[in-house]
Structures are given as C-alpha cells and as structure tokens.
Amino acid sequence: MRPNQLPVDDLQDIGKYMFSVANGNHILRYSEMEYRDFLAKSPYHLIDLLIIYYVSSNWGYDDPRMFENYDEQWLAEKVDESFKSSLQFDLPDFNYANLLPYQQVVVDFTKVLIDNVKDFSILLNSGSPIEIIYAVLACNLDMDDHNKVKNKNHAINRALEMYRKTFTKGYTLSKPFEEWELVIY
C-alpha cells in the first residue's frame, strides 16, 4: 500500500460494489427483475443508490438498520412494482453531506462519468470494465491525517482516463498507468 491511501477494506469496497452492480447480480433476494436496463435509462439513479449504500454502511454494527440492505431494497422497488419494502428511503440520513469524504468523491466521480458516457449501458454489460475504472479512482485517492481527500480532481481525471482508454478507440493517455493505479483489491 502507498502512504496516505485508503484502508484496504474501503479500496476493495469501491470497485467490488460497482462490479456487483454492473454484473447484474446486485439485488440479492428482493426481485428477479433486471435492474441494469433501469440504470442504463436513468443512470443518475446510480448516485442515489451509492448514497443509500454508503450511508447505510456508515451506520455501523451497533445500528441494526445496517443489516437491512437498504440499497438493494430501494433498487428492487424502483424496478419491480410488485416489490414493496418495509424500509423508509426518505430518511434525512440519506444525504450526500452524510458521506465520508472519499465516498463523496466516488459520488462526484459517478456524476462526472455519467456526464461523459453517451450510452451508460456499456458500463453495465459486465462488471470488469467498471470495476477497473473505479479501482483506478480508489487507488489514486490520497488522504490527509484527518481522512480528507487531498487530490480529488487528480483521482477523478485518472479514472476518466481509464474509462476513455477502455471505451474510446485510439485514446492516448496523458501518462501511462503505473502498476499501483491498476490494483484491484
């Protein structure tokens, strides 16, 4: 690990979560409906999904709500009108301001990525391309001693370069990726 890098669990979570979403196996037991078409048509809902996921993860083990899979049930309700969750999704907790600084960067990057992708469905065909894009984002984050992100724009730009390298024929990188930028935890 590099100094000032996110803890391994957080690094791993960023890429693996996006892999799960893009691989089509995200809603575990709440619906059999395909949700990737919904996200491809309305990719900004991915931002809502991330906020719900991160906030509910941040509640911690002392809060029994953490174990309720808020993100998956929210998505199931969006794509399957027959599924009704007993959970509340309009909690004031589910707010961007309640995210940890690195989680805010993930959400900010997702907005930038959505704005740069003409057809978001290409990112939802399999998990591997989106996983490496988000892994590059995570690996490039440098944190200060107070867990604030020191290089948000750089990390976002490197992840965008991975997207362009992957999906734009003939794209030339500003500089080659180093090994540490490409580690999938």
PDB file of C-alpha atoms in Angstrom:
ATOM      1  CA  MET A   1       0.000   0.000   0.000  1.00  0.00           C
ATOM      2  CA  ARG A   2       1.032   3.575  -0.646  1.00  0.00           C
ATOM      3  CA  PRO A   3       1.196   6.035   2.238  1.00  0.00           C
ATOM      4  CA  ASN A   4      -1.970   8.124   2.632  1.00  0.00           C
ATOM      5  CA  GLN A   5      -4.038   5.537   0.753  1.00  0.00           C
ATOM      6  CA  LEU A   6      -7.487   4.433   1.848  1.00  0.00           C
ATOM      7  CA  PRO A   7      -7.618   1.330   4.046  1.00  0.00           C
ATOM      8  CA  VAL A   8      -7.775  -1.895   2.030  1.00  0.00           C
ATOM      9  CA  ASP A   9     -11.392  -2.598   3.008  1.00  0.00           C
ATOM     10  CA  ASP A  10     -12.502   0.753   1.581  1.00  0.00           C
ATOM     11  CA  LEU A  11     -10.381   0.333  -1.558  1.00  0.00           C
ATOM     12  CA  GLN A  12     -11.881  -3.081  -2.135  1.00  0.00           C
ATOM     13  CA  ASP A  13     -15.429  -1.936  -1.469  1.00  0.00           C
ATOM     14  CA  ILE A  14     -15.379   0.800  -4.125  1.00  0.00           C
ATOM     15  CA  GLY A  15     -14.509  -1.479  -7.037  1.00  0.00           C
ATOM     16  CA  LYS A  16     -16.356  -4.574  -5.843  1.00  0.00           C
ATOM     17  CA  TYR A  17     -19.609  -2.693  -5.283  1.00  0.00           C
ATOM     18  CA  MET A  18     -19.538  -1.308  -8.815  1.00  0.00           C
ATOM     19  CA  PHE A  19     -18.614  -4.768 -10.129  1.00  0.00           C
ATOM     20  CA  SER A  20     -21.671  -6.196  -8.396  1.00  0.00           C
ATOM     21  CA  VAL A  21     -23.979  -3.536  -9.821  1.00  0.00           C
ATOM     22  CA  ALA A  22     -22.634  -3.874 -13.373  1.00  0.00           C
ATOM     23  CA  ASN A  23     -22.558  -7.657 -13.287  1.00  0.00           C
ATOM     24  CA  GLY A  24     -26.318  -7.832 -12.807  1.00  0.00           C
ATOM     25  CA  ASN A  25     -26.280  -9.737  -9.544  1.00  0.00           C
ATOM     26  CA  HIS A  26     -26.850  -6.858  -7.178  1.00  0.00           C
ATOM     27  CA  ILE A  27     -30.431  -7.363  -5.942  1.00  0.00           C
ATOM     28  CA  LEU A  28     -29.968 -10.467  -3.874  1.00  0.00           C
ATOM     29  CA  ARG A  29     -33.358 -11.788  -2.860  1.00  0.00           C
ATOM     30  CA  TYR A  30     -35.838  -8.983  -3.340  1.00  0.00           C
ATOM     31  CA  SER A  31     -36.713  -9.277  -7.013  1.00  0.00           C
ATOM     32  CA  GLU A  32     -35.879 -11.262 -10.102  1.00  0.00           C
ATOM     33  CA  MET A  33     -36.358  -8.175 -12.282  1.00  0.00           C
ATOM     34  CA  GLU A  34     -33.437  -6.938 -14.374  1.00  0.00           C
ATOM     35  CA  TYR A  35     -32.326  -3.592 -12.974  1.00  0.00           C
ATOM     36  CA  ARG A  36     -29.472  -2.738 -15.352  1.00  0.00           C
ATOM     37  CA  ASP A  37     -31.903  -1.520 -18.024  1.00  0.00           C
ATOM     38  CA  PHE A  38     -33.374   0.866 -15.460  1.00  0.00           C
ATOM     39  CA  LEU A  39     -29.913   2.220 -14.561  1.00  0.00           C
ATOM     40  CA  ALA A  40     -28.920   2.465 -18.227  1.00  0.00           C
ATOM     41  CA  LYS A  41     -32.003   4.593 -18.968  1.00  0.00           C
ATOM     42  CA  SER A  42     -31.729   6.606 -15.729  1.00  0.00           C
ATOM     43  CA  PRO A  43     -28.053   6.483 -14.746  1.00  0.00           C
ATOM     44  CA  TYR A  44     -28.399   9.301 -12.221  1.00  0.00           C
ATOM     45  CA  HIS A  45     -30.281   6.819 -10.018  1.00  0.00           C
ATOM     46  CA  LEU A  46     -26.898   5.169  -9.532  1.00  0.00           C
ATOM     47  CA  ILE A  47     -25.968   8.230  -7.467  1.00  0.00           C
ATOM     48  CA  ASP A  48     -28.998   7.681  -5.225  1.00  0.00           C
ATOM     49  CA  LEU A  49     -28.061   4.020  -4.922  1.00  0.00           C
ATOM     50  CA  LEU A  50     -24.498   4.891  -3.895  1.00  0.00           C
ATOM     51  CA  ILE A  51     -25.642   7.417  -1.299  1.00  0.00           C
ATOM     52  CA  ILE A  52     -28.055   4.918   0.232  1.00  0.00           C
ATOM     53  CA  TYR A  53     -25.401   2.209   0.192  1.00  0.00           C
ATOM     54  CA  TYR A  54     -22.673   4.331   1.759  1.00  0.00           C
ATOM     55  CA  VAL A  55     -24.852   5.973   4.411  1.00  0.00           C
ATOM     56  CA  SER A  56     -26.324   2.649   5.492  1.00  0.00           C
ATOM     57  CA  SER A  57     -22.815   1.140   5.593  1.00  0.00           C
ATOM     58  CA  ASN A  58     -21.624   4.014   7.757  1.00  0.00           C
ATOM     59  CA  TRP A  59     -24.267   3.333  10.414  1.00  0.00           C
ATOM     60  CA  GLY A  60     -22.007   0.683  11.882  1.00  0.00           C
ATOM     61  CA  TYR A  61     -22.621  -2.636  13.572  1.00  0.00           C
ATOM     62  CA  ASP A  62     -24.309  -1.078  16.582  1.00  0.00           C
ATOM     63  CA  ASP A  63     -27.173   0.096  14.364  1.00  0.00           C
ATOM     64  CA  PRO A  64     -29.460  -2.811  13.342  1.00  0.00           C
ATOM     65  CA  ARG A  65     -30.502  -0.875  10.218  1.00  0.00           C
ATOM     66  CA  MET A  66     -27.074  -1.582   8.747  1.00  0.00           C
ATOM     67  CA  PHE A  67     -28.106  -5.170   8.047  1.00  0.00           C
ATOM     68  CA  GLU A  68     -31.285  -4.337   6.116  1.00  0.00           C
ATOM     69  CA  ASN A  69     -29.780  -3.941   2.587  1.00  0.00           C
ATOM     70  CA  TYR A  70     -31.372  -0.552   2.060  1.00  0.00           C
ATOM     71  CA  ASP A  71     -29.660  -0.085  -1.301  1.00  0.00           C
ATOM     72  CA  GLU A  72     -30.864  -3.374  -2.737  1.00  0.00           C
ATOM     73  CA  GLN A  73     -34.418  -2.952  -1.490  1.00  0.00           C
ATOM     74  CA  TRP A  74     -34.546   0.623  -2.815  1.00  0.00           C
ATOM     75  CA  LEU A  75     -33.421  -0.590  -6.233  1.00  0.00           C
ATOM     76  CA  ALA A  76     -35.863  -3.505  -6.143  1.00  0.00           C
ATOM     77  CA  GLU A  77     -38.735  -1.086  -5.500  1.00  0.00           C
ATOM     78  CA  LYS A  78     -37.608   1.056  -8.440  1.00  0.00           C
ATOM     79  CA  VAL A  79     -37.602  -1.808 -10.947  1.00  0.00           C
ATOM     80  CA  ASP A  80     -40.305  -4.156  -9.656  1.00  0.00           C
ATOM     81  CA  GLU A  81     -43.672  -2.610  -8.877  1.00  0.00           C
ATOM     82  CA  SER A  82     -44.755  -5.799  -7.117  1.00  0.00           C
ATOM     83  CA  PHE A  83     -41.954  -5.496  -4.544  1.00  0.00           C
ATOM     84  CA  LYS A  84     -42.768  -3.312  -1.559  1.00  0.00           C
ATOM     85  CA  SER A  85     -40.146  -2.762   1.090  1.00  0.00           C
ATOM     86  CA  SER A  86     -40.967  -2.003   4.690  1.00  0.00           C
ATOM     87  CA  LEU A  87     -37.891   0.235   4.871  1.00  0.00           C
ATOM     88  CA  GLN A  88     -38.022   4.019   4.729  1.00  0.00           C
ATOM     89  CA  PHE A  89     -35.952   5.533   1.939  1.00  0.00           C
ATOM     90  CA  ASP A  90     -36.709   9.177   2.645  1.00  0.00           C
ATOM     91  CA  LEU A  91     -34.663   9.298   5.849  1.00  0.00           C
ATOM     92  CA  PRO A  92     -32.715  12.522   6.336  1.00  0.00           C
ATOM     93  CA  ASP A  93     -29.655  10.264   6.802  1.00  0.00           C
ATOM     94  CA  PHE A  94     -29.619   9.560   3.059  1.00  0.00           C
ATOM     95  CA  ASN A  95     -27.881  12.753   2.187  1.00  0.00           C
ATOM     96  CA  TYR A  96     -24.624  13.470   0.349  1.00  0.00           C
ATOM     97  CA  ALA A  97     -23.442  15.558   3.319  1.00  0.00           C
ATOM     98  CA  ASN A  98     -23.535  12.409   5.500  1.00  0.00           C
ATOM     99  CA  LEU A  99     -20.988  10.592   3.357  1.00  0.00           C
ATOM    100  CA  LEU A 100     -17.346  10.216   4.310  1.00  0.00           C
ATOM    101  CA  PRO A 101     -15.045  12.426   2.202  1.00  0.00           C
ATOM    102  CA  TYR A 102     -13.809   9.566  -0.001  1.00  0.00           C
ATOM    103  CA  GLN A 103     -17.418   8.404  -0.527  1.00  0.00           C
ATOM    104  CA  GLN A 104     -18.313  11.917  -1.695  1.00  0.00           C
ATOM    105  CA  VAL A 105     -15.519  11.644  -4.264  1.00  0.00           C
ATOM    106  CA  VAL A 106     -16.965   8.334  -5.502  1.00  0.00           C
ATOM    107  CA  VAL A 107     -20.369  10.006  -5.924  1.00  0.00           C
ATOM    108  CA  ASP A 108     -18.806  13.079  -7.562  1.00  0.00           C
ATOM    109  CA  PHE A 109     -16.896  10.847  -9.968  1.00  0.00           C
ATOM    110  CA  THR A 110     -20.060   8.924 -10.786  1.00  0.00           C
ATOM    111  CA  LYS A 111     -21.746  12.201 -11.778  1.00  0.00           C
ATOM    112  CA  VAL A 112     -18.784  13.121 -13.994  1.00  0.00           C
ATOM    113  CA  LEU A 113     -18.720   9.639 -15.521  1.00  0.00           C
ATOM    114  CA  ILE A 114     -22.440   9.720 -16.294  1.00  0.00           C
ATOM    115  CA  ASP A 115     -21.991  13.118 -17.929  1.00  0.00           C
ATOM    116  CA  ASN A 116     -19.170  11.729 -20.100  1.00  0.00           C
ATOM    117  CA  VAL A 117     -20.804   8.462 -21.195  1.00  0.00           C
ATOM    118  CA  LYS A 118     -23.163   8.615 -24.162  1.00  0.00           C
ATOM    119  CA  ASP A 119     -24.587   5.142 -23.598  1.00  0.00           C
ATOM    120  CA  PHE A 120     -24.336   4.103 -19.951  1.00  0.00           C
ATOM    121  CA  SER A 121     -25.422   0.557 -20.784  1.00  0.00           C
ATOM    122  CA  ILE A 122     -21.869  -0.182 -21.995  1.00  0.00           C
ATOM    123  CA  LEU A 123     -20.744   0.090 -18.385  1.00  0.00           C
ATOM    124  CA  LEU A 124     -23.446  -2.311 -17.227  1.00  0.00           C
ATOM    125  CA  ASN A 125     -22.764  -5.217 -19.595  1.00  0.00           C
ATOM    126  CA  SER A 126     -20.241  -6.848 -17.276  1.00  0.00           C
ATOM    127  CA  GLY A 127     -18.502  -5.941 -14.081  1.00  0.00           C
ATOM    128  CA  SER A 128     -14.856  -5.915 -15.092  1.00  0.00           C
ATOM    129  CA  PRO A 129     -14.619  -2.600 -17.027  1.00  0.00           C
ATOM    130  CA  ILE A 130     -16.422  -0.537 -14.403  1.00  0.00           C
ATOM    131  CA  GLU A 131     -14.519  -2.290 -11.615  1.00  0.00           C
ATOM    132  CA  ILE A 132     -11.133  -1.245 -13.040  1.00  0.00           C
ATOM    133  CA  ILE A 133     -12.374   2.317 -13.640  1.00  0.00           C
ATOM    134  CA  TYR A 134     -13.445   2.640 -10.007  1.00  0.00           C
ATOM    135  CA  ALA A 135     -10.320   0.815  -8.818  1.00  0.00           C
ATOM    136  CA  VAL A 136      -8.202   3.465 -10.561  1.00  0.00           C
ATOM    137  CA  LEU A 137     -10.249   6.141  -8.810  1.00  0.00           C
ATOM    138  CA  ALA A 138      -9.801   4.459  -5.413  1.00  0.00           C
ATOM    139  CA  CYS A 139      -6.093   3.734  -5.853  1.00  0.00           C
ATOM    140  CA  ASN A 140      -5.408   7.361  -6.782  1.00  0.00           C
ATOM    141  CA  LEU A 141      -7.090   8.847  -3.724  1.00  0.00           C
ATOM    142  CA  ASP A 142      -4.636  10.418  -1.294  1.00  0.00           C
ATOM    143  CA  MET A 143      -5.906  11.086   2.208  1.00  0.00           C
ATOM    144  CA  ASP A 144      -4.623  13.523   4.803  1.00  0.00           C
ATOM    145  CA  ASP A 145      -4.308  12.796   8.515  1.00  0.00           C
ATOM    146  CA  HIS A 146      -7.958  13.811   9.046  1.00  0.00           C
ATOM    147  CA  ASN A 147      -9.308  11.434   6.336  1.00  0.00           C
ATOM    148  CA  LYS A 148      -9.922  14.281   3.881  1.00  0.00           C
ATOM    149  CA  VAL A 149      -9.166  13.681   0.207  1.00  0.00           C
ATOM    150  CA  LYS A 150      -6.167  15.735  -0.910  1.00  0.00           C
ATOM    151  CA  ASN A 151      -6.367  15.102  -4.656  1.00  0.00           C
ATOM    152  CA  LYS A 152      -9.990  14.726  -5.715  1.00  0.00           C
ATOM    153  CA  ASN A 153      -9.573  16.180  -9.217  1.00  0.00           C
ATOM    154  CA  HIS A 154      -6.497  14.107  -9.994  1.00  0.00           C
ATOM    155  CA  ALA A 155      -8.185  10.868  -8.901  1.00  0.00           C
ATOM    156  CA  ILE A 156     -11.300  11.669 -10.935  1.00  0.00           C
ATOM    157  CA  ASN A 157      -9.239  12.544 -14.012  1.00  0.00           C
ATOM    158  CA  ARG A 158      -7.220   9.318 -13.817  1.00  0.00           C
ATOM    159  CA  ALA A 159     -10.415   7.253 -13.522  1.00  0.00           C
ATOM    160  CA  LEU A 160     -11.889   9.114 -16.511  1.00  0.00           C
ATOM    161  CA  GLU A 161      -8.731   8.303 -18.442  1.00  0.00           C
ATOM    162  CA  MET A 162      -9.267   4.609 -17.663  1.00  0.00           C
ATOM    163  CA  TYR A 163     -12.829   4.902 -18.950  1.00  0.00           C
ATOM    164  CA  ARG A 164     -11.627   6.585 -22.157  1.00  0.00           C
ATOM    165  CA  LYS A 165      -8.760   4.105 -22.594  1.00  0.00           C
ATOM    166  CA  THR A 166     -11.234   1.246 -22.248  1.00  0.00           C
ATOM    167  CA  PHE A 167     -14.030   2.579 -24.467  1.00  0.00           C
ATOM    168  CA  THR A 168     -12.514   5.123 -26.882  1.00  0.00           C
ATOM    169  CA  LYS A 169     -10.559   3.669 -29.772  1.00  0.00           C
ATOM    170  CA  GLY A 170      -7.215   5.387 -30.202  1.00  0.00           C
ATOM    171  CA  TYR A 171      -7.389   7.321 -26.934  1.00  0.00           C
ATOM    172  CA  THR A 172      -3.952   8.456 -25.774  1.00  0.00           C
ATOM    173  CA  LEU A 173      -3.283   8.606 -22.047  1.00  0.00           C
ATOM    174  CA  SER A 174      -1.773  11.753 -20.541  1.00  0.00           C
ATOM    175  CA  LYS A 175       0.756   9.384 -18.937  1.00  0.00           C
ATOM    176  CA  PRO A 176       0.805   5.586 -18.711  1.00  0.00           C
ATOM    177  CA  PHE A 177      -0.840   3.995 -15.723  1.00  0.00           C
ATOM    178  CA  GLU A 178       1.528   2.816 -13.045  1.00  0.00           C
ATOM    179  CA  GLU A 179       1.098  -0.652 -11.516  1.00  0.00           C
ATOM    180  CA  TRP A 180      -0.203   0.704  -8.197  1.00  0.00           C
ATOM    181  CA  GLU A 181      -3.024   2.546 -10.018  1.00  0.00           C
ATOM    182  CA  LEU A 182      -4.371  -0.686 -11.506  1.00  0.00           C
ATOM    183  CA  VAL A 183      -4.561  -2.853  -8.403  1.00  0.00           C
ATOM    184  CA  ILE A 184      -7.976  -4.378  -7.839  1.00  0.00           C
ATOM    185  CA  TYR A 185      -8.261  -5.212  -4.179  1.00  0.00           C
TER     186      TYR A 185
END
